[in-house]
PDB file of C-alpha atoms in Angstrom:
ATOM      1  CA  UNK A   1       0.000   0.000   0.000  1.00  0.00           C
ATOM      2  CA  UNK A   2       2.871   2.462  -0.046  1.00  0.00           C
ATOM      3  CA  UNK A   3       2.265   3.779  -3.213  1.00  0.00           C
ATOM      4  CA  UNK A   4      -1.138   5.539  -2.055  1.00  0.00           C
ATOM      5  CA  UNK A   5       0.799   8.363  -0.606  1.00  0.00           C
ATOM      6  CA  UNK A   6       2.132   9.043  -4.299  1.00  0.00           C
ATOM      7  CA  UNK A   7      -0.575   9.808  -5.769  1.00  0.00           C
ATOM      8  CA  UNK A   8      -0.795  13.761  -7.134  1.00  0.00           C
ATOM      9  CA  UNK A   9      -4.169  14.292  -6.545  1.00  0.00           C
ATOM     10  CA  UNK A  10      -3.479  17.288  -8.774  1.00  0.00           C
ATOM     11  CA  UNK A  11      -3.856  15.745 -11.225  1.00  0.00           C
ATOM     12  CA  UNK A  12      -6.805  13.483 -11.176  1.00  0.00           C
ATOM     13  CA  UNK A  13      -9.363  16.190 -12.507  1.00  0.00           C
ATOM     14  CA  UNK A  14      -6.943  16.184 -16.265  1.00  0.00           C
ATOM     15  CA  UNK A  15      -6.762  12.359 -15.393  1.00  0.00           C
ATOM     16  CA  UNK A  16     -10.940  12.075 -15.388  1.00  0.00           C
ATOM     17  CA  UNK A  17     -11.357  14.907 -18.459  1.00  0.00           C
ATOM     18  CA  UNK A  18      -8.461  13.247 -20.668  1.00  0.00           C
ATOM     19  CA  UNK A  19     -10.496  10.234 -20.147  1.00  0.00           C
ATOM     20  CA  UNK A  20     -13.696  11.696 -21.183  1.00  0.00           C
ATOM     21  CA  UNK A  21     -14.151  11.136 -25.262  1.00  0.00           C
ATOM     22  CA  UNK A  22     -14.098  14.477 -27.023  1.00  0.00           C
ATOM     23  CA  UNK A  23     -16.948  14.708 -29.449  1.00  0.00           C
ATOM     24  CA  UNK A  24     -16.066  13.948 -33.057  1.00  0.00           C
ATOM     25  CA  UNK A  25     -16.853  16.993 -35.411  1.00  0.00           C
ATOM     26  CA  UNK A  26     -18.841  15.643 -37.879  1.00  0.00           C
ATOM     27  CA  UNK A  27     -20.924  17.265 -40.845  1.00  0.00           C
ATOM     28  CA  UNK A  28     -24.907  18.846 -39.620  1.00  0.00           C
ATOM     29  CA  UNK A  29     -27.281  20.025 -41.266  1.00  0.00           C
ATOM     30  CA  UNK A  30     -28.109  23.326 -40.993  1.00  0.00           C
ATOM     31  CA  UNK A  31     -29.786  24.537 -38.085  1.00  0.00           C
ATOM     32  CA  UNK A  32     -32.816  26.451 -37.015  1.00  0.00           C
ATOM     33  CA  UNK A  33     -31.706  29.018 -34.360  1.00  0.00           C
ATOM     34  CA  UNK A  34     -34.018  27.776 -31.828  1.00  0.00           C
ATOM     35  CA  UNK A  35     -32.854  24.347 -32.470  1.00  0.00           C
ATOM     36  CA  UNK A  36     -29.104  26.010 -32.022  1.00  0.00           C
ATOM     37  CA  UNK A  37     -30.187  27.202 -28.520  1.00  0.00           C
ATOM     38  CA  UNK A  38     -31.522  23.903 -27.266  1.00  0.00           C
ATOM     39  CA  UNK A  39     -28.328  22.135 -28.234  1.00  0.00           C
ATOM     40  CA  UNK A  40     -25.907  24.275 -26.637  1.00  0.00           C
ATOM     41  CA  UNK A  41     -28.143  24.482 -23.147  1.00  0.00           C
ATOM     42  CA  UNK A  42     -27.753  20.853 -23.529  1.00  0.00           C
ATOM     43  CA  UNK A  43     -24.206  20.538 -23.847  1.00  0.00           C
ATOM     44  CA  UNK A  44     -24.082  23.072 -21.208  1.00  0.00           C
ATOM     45  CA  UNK A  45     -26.423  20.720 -19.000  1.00  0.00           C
ATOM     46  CA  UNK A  46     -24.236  18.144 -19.715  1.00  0.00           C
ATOM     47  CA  UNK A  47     -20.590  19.619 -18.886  1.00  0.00           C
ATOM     48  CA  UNK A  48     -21.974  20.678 -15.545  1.00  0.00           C
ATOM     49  CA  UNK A  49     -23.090  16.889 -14.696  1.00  0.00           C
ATOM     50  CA  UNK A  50     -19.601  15.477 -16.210  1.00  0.00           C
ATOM     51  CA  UNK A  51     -18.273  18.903 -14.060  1.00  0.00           C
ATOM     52  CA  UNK A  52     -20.132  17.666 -10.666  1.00  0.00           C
ATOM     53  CA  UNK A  53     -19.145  13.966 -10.983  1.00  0.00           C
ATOM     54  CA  UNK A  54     -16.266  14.622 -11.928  1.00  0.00           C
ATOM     55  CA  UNK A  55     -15.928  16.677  -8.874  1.00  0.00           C
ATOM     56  CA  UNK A  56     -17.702  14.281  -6.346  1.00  0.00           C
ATOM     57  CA  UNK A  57     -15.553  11.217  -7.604  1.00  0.00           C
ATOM     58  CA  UNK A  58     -12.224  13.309  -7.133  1.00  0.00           C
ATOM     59  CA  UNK A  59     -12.974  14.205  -3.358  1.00  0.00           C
ATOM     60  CA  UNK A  60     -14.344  10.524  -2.845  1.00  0.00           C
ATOM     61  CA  UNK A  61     -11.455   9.118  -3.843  1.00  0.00           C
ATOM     62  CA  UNK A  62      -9.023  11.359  -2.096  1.00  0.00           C
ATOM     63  CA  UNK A  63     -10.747  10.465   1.232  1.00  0.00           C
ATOM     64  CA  UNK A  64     -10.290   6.888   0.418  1.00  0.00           C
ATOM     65  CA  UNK A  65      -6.858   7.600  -0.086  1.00  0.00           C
ATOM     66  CA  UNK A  66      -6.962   9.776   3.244  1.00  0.00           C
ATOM     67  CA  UNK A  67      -8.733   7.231   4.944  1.00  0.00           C
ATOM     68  CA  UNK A  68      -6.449   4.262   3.687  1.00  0.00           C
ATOM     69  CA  UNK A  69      -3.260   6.574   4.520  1.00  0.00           C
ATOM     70  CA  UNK A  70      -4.588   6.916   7.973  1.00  0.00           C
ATOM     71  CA  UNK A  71      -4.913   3.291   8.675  1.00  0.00           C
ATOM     72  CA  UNK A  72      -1.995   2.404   7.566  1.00  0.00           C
ATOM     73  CA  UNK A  73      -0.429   5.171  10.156  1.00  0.00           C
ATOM     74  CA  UNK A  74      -2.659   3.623  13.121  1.00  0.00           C
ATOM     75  CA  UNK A  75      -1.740  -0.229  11.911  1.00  0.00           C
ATOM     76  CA  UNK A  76       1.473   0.791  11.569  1.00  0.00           C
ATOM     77  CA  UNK A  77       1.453   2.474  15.124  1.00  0.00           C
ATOM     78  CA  UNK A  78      -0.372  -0.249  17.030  1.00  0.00           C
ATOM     79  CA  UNK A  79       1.932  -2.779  15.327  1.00  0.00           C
ATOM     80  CA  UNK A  80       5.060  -1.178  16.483  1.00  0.00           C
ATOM     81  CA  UNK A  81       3.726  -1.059  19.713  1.00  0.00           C
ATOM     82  CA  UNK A  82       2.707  -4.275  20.286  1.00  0.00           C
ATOM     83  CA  UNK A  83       5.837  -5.868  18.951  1.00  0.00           C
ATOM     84  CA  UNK A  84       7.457  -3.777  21.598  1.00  0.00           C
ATOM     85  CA  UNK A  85       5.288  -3.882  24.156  1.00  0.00           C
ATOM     86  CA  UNK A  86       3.842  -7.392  24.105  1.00  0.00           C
ATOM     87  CA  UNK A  87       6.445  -9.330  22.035  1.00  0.00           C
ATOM     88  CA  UNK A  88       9.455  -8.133  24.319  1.00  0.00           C
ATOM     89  CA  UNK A  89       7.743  -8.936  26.828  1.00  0.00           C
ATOM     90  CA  UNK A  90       6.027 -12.546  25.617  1.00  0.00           C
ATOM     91  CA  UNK A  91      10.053 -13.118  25.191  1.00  0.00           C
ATOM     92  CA  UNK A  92      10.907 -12.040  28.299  1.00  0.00           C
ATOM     93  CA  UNK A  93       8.104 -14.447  29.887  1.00  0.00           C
ATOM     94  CA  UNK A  94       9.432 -17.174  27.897  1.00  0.00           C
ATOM     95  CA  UNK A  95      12.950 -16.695  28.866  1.00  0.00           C
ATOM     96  CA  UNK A  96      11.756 -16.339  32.297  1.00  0.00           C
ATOM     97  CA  UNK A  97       9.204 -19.739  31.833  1.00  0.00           C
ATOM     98  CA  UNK A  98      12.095 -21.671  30.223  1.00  0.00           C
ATOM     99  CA  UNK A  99      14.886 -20.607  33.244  1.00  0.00           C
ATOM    100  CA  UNK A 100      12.414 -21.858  36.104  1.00  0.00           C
ATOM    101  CA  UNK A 101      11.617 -25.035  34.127  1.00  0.00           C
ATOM    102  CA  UNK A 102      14.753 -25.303  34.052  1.00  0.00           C
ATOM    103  CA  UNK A 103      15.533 -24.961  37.324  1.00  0.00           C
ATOM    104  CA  UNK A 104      12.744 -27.147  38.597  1.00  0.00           C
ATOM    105  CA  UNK A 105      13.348 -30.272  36.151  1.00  0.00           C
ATOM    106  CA  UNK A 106      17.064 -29.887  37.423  1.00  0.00           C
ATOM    107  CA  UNK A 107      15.931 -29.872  41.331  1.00  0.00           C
ATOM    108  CA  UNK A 108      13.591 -32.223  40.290  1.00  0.00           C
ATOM    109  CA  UNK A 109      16.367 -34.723  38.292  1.00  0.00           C
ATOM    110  CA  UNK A 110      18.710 -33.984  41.078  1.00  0.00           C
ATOM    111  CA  UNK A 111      16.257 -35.233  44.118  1.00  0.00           C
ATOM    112  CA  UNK A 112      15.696 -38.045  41.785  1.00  0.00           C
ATOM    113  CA  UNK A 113      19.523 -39.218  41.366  1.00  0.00           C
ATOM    114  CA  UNK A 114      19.975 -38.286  44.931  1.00  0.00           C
ATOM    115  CA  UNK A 115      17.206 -40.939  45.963  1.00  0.00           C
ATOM    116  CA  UNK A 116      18.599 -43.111  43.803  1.00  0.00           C
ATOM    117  CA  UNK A 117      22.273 -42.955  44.693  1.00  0.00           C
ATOM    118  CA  UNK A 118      20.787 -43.547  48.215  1.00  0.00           C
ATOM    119  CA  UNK A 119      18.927 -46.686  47.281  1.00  0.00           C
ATOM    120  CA  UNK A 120      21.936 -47.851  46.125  1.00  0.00           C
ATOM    121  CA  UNK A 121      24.209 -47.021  48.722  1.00  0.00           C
ATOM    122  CA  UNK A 122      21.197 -48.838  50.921  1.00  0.00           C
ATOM    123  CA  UNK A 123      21.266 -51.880  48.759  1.00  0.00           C
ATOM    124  CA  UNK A 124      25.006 -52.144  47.943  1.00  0.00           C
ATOM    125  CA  UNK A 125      25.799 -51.633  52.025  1.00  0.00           C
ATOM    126  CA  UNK A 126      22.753 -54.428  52.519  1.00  0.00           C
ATOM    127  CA  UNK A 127      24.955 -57.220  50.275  1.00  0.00           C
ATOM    128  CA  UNK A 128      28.160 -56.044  52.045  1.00  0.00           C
ATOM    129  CA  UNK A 129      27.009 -57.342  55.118  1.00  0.00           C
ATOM    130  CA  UNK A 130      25.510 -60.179  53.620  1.00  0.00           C
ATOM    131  CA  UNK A 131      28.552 -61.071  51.732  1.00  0.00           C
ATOM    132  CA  UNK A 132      30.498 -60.591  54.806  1.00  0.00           C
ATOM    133  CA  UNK A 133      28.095 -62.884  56.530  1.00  0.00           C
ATOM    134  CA  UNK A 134      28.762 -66.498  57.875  1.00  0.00           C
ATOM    135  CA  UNK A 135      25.741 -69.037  58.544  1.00  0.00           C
ATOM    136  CA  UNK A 136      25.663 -72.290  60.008  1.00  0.00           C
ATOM    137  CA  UNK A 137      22.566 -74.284  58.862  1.00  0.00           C
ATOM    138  CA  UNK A 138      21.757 -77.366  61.445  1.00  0.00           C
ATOM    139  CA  UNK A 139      19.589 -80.052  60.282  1.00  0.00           C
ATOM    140  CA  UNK A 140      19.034 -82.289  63.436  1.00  0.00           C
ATOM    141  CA  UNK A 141      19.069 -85.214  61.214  1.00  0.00           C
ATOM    142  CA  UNK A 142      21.160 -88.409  59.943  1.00  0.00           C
ATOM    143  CA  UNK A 143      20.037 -87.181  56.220  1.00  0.00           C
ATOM    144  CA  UNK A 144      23.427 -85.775  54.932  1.00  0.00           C
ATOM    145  CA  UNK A 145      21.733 -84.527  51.895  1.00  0.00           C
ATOM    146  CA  UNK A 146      21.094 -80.688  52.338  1.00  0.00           C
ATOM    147  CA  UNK A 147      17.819 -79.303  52.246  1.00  0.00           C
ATOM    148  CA  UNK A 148      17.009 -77.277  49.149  1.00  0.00           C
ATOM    149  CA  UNK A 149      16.286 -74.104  51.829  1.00  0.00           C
ATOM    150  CA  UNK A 150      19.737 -74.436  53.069  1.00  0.00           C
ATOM    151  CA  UNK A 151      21.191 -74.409  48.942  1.00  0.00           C
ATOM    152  CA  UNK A 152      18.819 -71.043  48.566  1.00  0.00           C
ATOM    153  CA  UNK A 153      20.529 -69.599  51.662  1.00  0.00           C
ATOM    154  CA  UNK A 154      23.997 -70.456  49.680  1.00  0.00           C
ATOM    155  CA  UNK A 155      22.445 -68.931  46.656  1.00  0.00           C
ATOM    156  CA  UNK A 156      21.557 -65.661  48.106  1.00  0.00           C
ATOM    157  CA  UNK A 157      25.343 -64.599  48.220  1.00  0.00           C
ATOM    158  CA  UNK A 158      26.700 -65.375  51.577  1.00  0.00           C
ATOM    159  CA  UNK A 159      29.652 -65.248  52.660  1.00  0.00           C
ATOM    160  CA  UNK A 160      29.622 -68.624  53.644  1.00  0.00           C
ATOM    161  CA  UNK A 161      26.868 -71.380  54.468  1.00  0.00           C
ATOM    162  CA  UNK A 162      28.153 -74.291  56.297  1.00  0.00           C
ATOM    163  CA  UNK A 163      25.635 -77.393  56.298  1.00  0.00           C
ATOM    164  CA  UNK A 164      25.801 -79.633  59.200  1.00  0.00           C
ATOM    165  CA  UNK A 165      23.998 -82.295  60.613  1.00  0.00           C
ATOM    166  CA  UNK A 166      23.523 -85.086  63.335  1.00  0.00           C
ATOM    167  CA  UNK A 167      26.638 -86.651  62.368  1.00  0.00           C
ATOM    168  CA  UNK A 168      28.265 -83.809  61.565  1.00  0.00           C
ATOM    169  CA  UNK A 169      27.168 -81.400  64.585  1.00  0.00           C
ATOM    170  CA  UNK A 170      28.227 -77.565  64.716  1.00  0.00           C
ATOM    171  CA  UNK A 171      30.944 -76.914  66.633  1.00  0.00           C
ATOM    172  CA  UNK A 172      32.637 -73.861  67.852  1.00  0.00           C
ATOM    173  CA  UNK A 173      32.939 -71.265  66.980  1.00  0.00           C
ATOM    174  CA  UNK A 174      29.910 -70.158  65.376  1.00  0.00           C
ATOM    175  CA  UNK A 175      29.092 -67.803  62.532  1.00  0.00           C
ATOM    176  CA  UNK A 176      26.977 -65.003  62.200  1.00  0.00           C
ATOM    177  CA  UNK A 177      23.688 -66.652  62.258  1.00  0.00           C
ATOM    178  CA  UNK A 178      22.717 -70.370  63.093  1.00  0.00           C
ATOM    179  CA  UNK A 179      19.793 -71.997  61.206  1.00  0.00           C
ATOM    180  CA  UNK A 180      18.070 -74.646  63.127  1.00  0.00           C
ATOM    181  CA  UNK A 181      15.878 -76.760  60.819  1.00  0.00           C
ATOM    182  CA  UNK A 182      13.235 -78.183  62.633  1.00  0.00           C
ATOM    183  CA  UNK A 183      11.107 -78.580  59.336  1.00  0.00           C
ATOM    184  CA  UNK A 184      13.374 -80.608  57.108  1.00  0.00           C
ATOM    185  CA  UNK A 185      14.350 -82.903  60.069  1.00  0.00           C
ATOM    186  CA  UNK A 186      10.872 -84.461  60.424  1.00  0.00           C
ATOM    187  CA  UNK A 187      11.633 -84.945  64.430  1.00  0.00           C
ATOM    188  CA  UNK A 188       8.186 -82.770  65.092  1.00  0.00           C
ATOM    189  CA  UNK A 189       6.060 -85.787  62.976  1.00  0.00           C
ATOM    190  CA  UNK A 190       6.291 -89.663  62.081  1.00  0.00           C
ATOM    191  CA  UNK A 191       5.665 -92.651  63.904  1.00  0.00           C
ATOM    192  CA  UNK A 192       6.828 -90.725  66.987  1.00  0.00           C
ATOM    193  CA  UNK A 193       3.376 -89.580  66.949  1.00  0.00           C
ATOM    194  CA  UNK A 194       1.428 -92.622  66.281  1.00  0.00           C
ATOM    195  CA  UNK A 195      -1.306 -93.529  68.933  1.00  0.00           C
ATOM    196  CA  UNK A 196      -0.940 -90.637  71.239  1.00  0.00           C
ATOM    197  CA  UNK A 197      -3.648 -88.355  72.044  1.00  0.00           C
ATOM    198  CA  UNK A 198      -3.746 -84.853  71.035  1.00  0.00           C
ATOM    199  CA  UNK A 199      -2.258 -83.458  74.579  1.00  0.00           C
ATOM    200  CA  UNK A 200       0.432 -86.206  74.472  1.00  0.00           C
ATOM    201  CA  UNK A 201       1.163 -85.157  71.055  1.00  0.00           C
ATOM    202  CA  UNK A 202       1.842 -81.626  71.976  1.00  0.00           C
ATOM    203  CA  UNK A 203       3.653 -82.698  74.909  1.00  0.00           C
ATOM    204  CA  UNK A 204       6.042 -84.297  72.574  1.00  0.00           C
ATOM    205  CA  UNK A 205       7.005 -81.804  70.268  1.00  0.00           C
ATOM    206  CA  UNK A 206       7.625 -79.102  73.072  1.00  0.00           C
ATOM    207  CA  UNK A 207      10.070 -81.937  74.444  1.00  0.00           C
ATOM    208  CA  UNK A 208      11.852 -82.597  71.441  1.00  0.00           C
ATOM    209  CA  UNK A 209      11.921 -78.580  70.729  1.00  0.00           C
ATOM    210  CA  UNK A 210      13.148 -78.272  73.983  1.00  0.00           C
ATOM    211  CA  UNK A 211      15.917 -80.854  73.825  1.00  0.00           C
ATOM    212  CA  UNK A 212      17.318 -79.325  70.134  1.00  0.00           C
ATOM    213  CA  UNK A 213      17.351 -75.461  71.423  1.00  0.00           C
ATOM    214  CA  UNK A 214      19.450 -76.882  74.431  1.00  0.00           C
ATOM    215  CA  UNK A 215      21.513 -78.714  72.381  1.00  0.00           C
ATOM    216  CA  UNK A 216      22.696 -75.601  70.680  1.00  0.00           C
ATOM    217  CA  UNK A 217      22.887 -73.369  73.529  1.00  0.00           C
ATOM    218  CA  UNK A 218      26.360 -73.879  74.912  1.00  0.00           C
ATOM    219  CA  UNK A 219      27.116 -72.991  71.472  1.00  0.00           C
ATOM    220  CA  UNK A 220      25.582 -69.882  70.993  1.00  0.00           C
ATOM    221  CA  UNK A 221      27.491 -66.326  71.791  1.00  0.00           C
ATOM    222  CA  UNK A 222      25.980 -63.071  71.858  1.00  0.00           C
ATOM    223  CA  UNK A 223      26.210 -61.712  68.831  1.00  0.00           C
ATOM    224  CA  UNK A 224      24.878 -64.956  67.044  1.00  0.00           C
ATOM    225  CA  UNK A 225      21.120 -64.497  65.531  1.00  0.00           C
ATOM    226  CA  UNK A 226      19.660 -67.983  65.851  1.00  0.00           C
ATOM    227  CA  UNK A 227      16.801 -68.679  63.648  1.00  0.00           C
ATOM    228  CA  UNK A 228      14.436 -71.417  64.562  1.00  0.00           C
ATOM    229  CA  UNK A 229      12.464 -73.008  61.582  1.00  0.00           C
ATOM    230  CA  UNK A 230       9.829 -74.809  62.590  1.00  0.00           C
ATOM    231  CA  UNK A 231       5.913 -74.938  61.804  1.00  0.00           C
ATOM    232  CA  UNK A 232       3.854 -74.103  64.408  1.00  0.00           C
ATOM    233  CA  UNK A 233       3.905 -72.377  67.699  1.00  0.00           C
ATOM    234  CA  UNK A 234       5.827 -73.642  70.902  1.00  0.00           C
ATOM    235  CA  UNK A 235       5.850 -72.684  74.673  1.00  0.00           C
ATOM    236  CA  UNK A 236       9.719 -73.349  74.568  1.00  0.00           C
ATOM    237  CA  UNK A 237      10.140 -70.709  72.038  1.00  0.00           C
ATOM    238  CA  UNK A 238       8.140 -68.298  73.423  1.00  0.00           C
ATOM    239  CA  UNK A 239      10.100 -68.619  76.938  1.00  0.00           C
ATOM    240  CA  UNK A 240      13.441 -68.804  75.523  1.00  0.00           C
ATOM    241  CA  UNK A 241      13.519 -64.872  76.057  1.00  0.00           C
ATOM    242  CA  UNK A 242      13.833 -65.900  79.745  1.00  0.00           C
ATOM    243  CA  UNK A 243      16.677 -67.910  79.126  1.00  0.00           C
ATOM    244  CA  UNK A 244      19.055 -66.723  76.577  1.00  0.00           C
ATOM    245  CA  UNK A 245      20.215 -63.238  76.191  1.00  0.00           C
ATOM    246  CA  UNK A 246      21.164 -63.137  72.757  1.00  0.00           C
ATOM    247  CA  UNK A 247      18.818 -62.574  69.342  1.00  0.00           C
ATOM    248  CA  UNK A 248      16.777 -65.168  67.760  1.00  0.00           C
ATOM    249  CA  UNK A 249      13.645 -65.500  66.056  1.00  0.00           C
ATOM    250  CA  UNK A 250      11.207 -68.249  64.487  1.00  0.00           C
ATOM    251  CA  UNK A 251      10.363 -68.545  61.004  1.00  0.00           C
ATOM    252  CA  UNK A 252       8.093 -71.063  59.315  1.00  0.00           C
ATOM    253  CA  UNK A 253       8.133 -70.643  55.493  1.00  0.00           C
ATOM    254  CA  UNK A 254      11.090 -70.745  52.753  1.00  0.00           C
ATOM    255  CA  UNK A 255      10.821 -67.430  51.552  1.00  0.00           C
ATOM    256  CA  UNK A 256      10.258 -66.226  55.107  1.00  0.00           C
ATOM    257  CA  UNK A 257      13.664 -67.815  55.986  1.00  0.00           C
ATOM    258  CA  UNK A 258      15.530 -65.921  53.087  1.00  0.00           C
ATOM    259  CA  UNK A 259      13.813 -62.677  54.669  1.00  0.00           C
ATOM    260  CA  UNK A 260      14.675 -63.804  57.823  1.00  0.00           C
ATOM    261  CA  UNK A 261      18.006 -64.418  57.634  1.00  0.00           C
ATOM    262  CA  UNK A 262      18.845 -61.504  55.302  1.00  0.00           C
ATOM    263  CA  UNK A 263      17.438 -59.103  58.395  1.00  0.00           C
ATOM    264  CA  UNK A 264      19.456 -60.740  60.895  1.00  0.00           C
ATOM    265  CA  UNK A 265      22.899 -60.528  58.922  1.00  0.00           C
ATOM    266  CA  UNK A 266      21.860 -56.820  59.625  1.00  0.00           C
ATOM    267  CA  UNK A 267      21.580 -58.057  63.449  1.00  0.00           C
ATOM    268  CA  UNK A 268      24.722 -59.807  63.580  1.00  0.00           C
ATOM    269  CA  UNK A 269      26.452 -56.636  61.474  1.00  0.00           C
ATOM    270  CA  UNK A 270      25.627 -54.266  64.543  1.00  0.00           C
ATOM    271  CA  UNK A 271      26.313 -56.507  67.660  1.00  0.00           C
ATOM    272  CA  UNK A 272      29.721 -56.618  66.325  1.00  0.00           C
ATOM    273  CA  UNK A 273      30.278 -53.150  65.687  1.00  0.00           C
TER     274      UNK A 273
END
């Protein structure tokens, strides 16, 4: 649109007249003078409308070219403006936006790697102790085949599992943590059992419970974890706490006894520190 303000309106009016077809002289037959007078009040008649239009289209068109000029001063104005006044500052807010994302995806990664360097400073000190951790698994039992709990133990990354048994009895001094298999030995069932009541039943097993824990005791120091696995529930066991002064605990499940035993490497770790 910048060639609006070029215009010379000067010149429109010769523009508009040059444009107007001149009327070709051509050969008439004579006249009447009355018929003379009506032709040149037309003609005059008609220059004045040409005149007028003329005149009216001129000062139409030069406030459309006003009007035009104008706009493009105020779009021109507003759009200078608002590239400085909102667009600097739209940048500024998304320089501003983009530093505190910034900032908060870093805090954010950085809380992240911290819990996670944590974790694993958790989990790596967790298999120090258990690979620094010794376990002596007793099966009260002739069987000199180990139990598949006692190969799991071995699997988990001990630092050592010793297997012993009835012919082969523990001996001092212990490790960490002693294992007492009351599950795998089968002494708490079998034709032990057969023909006795219920009462003389229980009797029984709290005897032979009894007679295994004190078997081990002279054995045991005080900052060995014994583990006692074994199904069920036994008075022994729950009064042992009056009779020994050093950690144990019963467990009655494989996976249990891999928790179990993980926990009290933990046990062991920090009577010895």
């Amino acid at each position: 649109m910048d060639w609006l303000p070029t215009i010379d309106l000067s010149h429109l009016w010769d523009l508009v007249i040059a444009q107007t077809p001149t009327p070709t002289a051509t050969p008439s037959p004579v006249l009447t003078p009355a018929k003379n007078l009506n032709d040149i009040e037309l003609l005059k008649s008609q220059l004045e409308f040409l005149k007028a239009t003329n005149g009216q289209l001129g000062e139409s068109f030069n406030r459309f070219v006003a009007a035009m000029q104008f706009t493009l001063v105020v779009f021109g104005f507003l759009g200078t403006f608002l590239a400085f006044a909102i667009g600097k500052n739209l940048d500024d807010a998304k320089k501003l936006a983009s530093q505190l994302i910034n900032r908060e995806v870093e805090n954010k990664i950085t809380d992240l790697v911290q819990a996670e360097i944590e974790s694993v400073k958790r989990s790596l000190q967790r298999e120090r102790v258990i690979g620094s951790t010794v376990v002596d698994y007793y099966l009260p039992s002739d069987d000199t085949t180990e139990p598949d709990d006692c190969k799991l133990l071995r699997a988990r990354g001990f630092a050592k599992v010793r297997f012993w048994n009835q012919k082969r009895k523990p001996k001092k001094p212990l490790g960490d943590i002693l294992v007492l298999d009351l599950i795998n030995s089968k002494l708490l069932e079998g034709q032990d059992f057969v023909g006795l009541s219920d009462k003389e039943a229980e009797n029984k097993r709290e005897e032979k419970v009894k007679t295994q824990i004190d078997s081990i005791l002279p054995l045991m120091e005080k900052t060995t974890v014994l583990v006692i696995y074994v199904k069920g529930r036994f008075r022994e066991i729950d009064n042992l706490a009056a009779r020994v002064d050093y950690y144990y605990v019963p467990v009655n499940a494989p996976i249990s006894l891999m928790g179990i035993v993980a926990d009290s490497a933990y046990v062991a770790y920090g009577e010895k520190q």
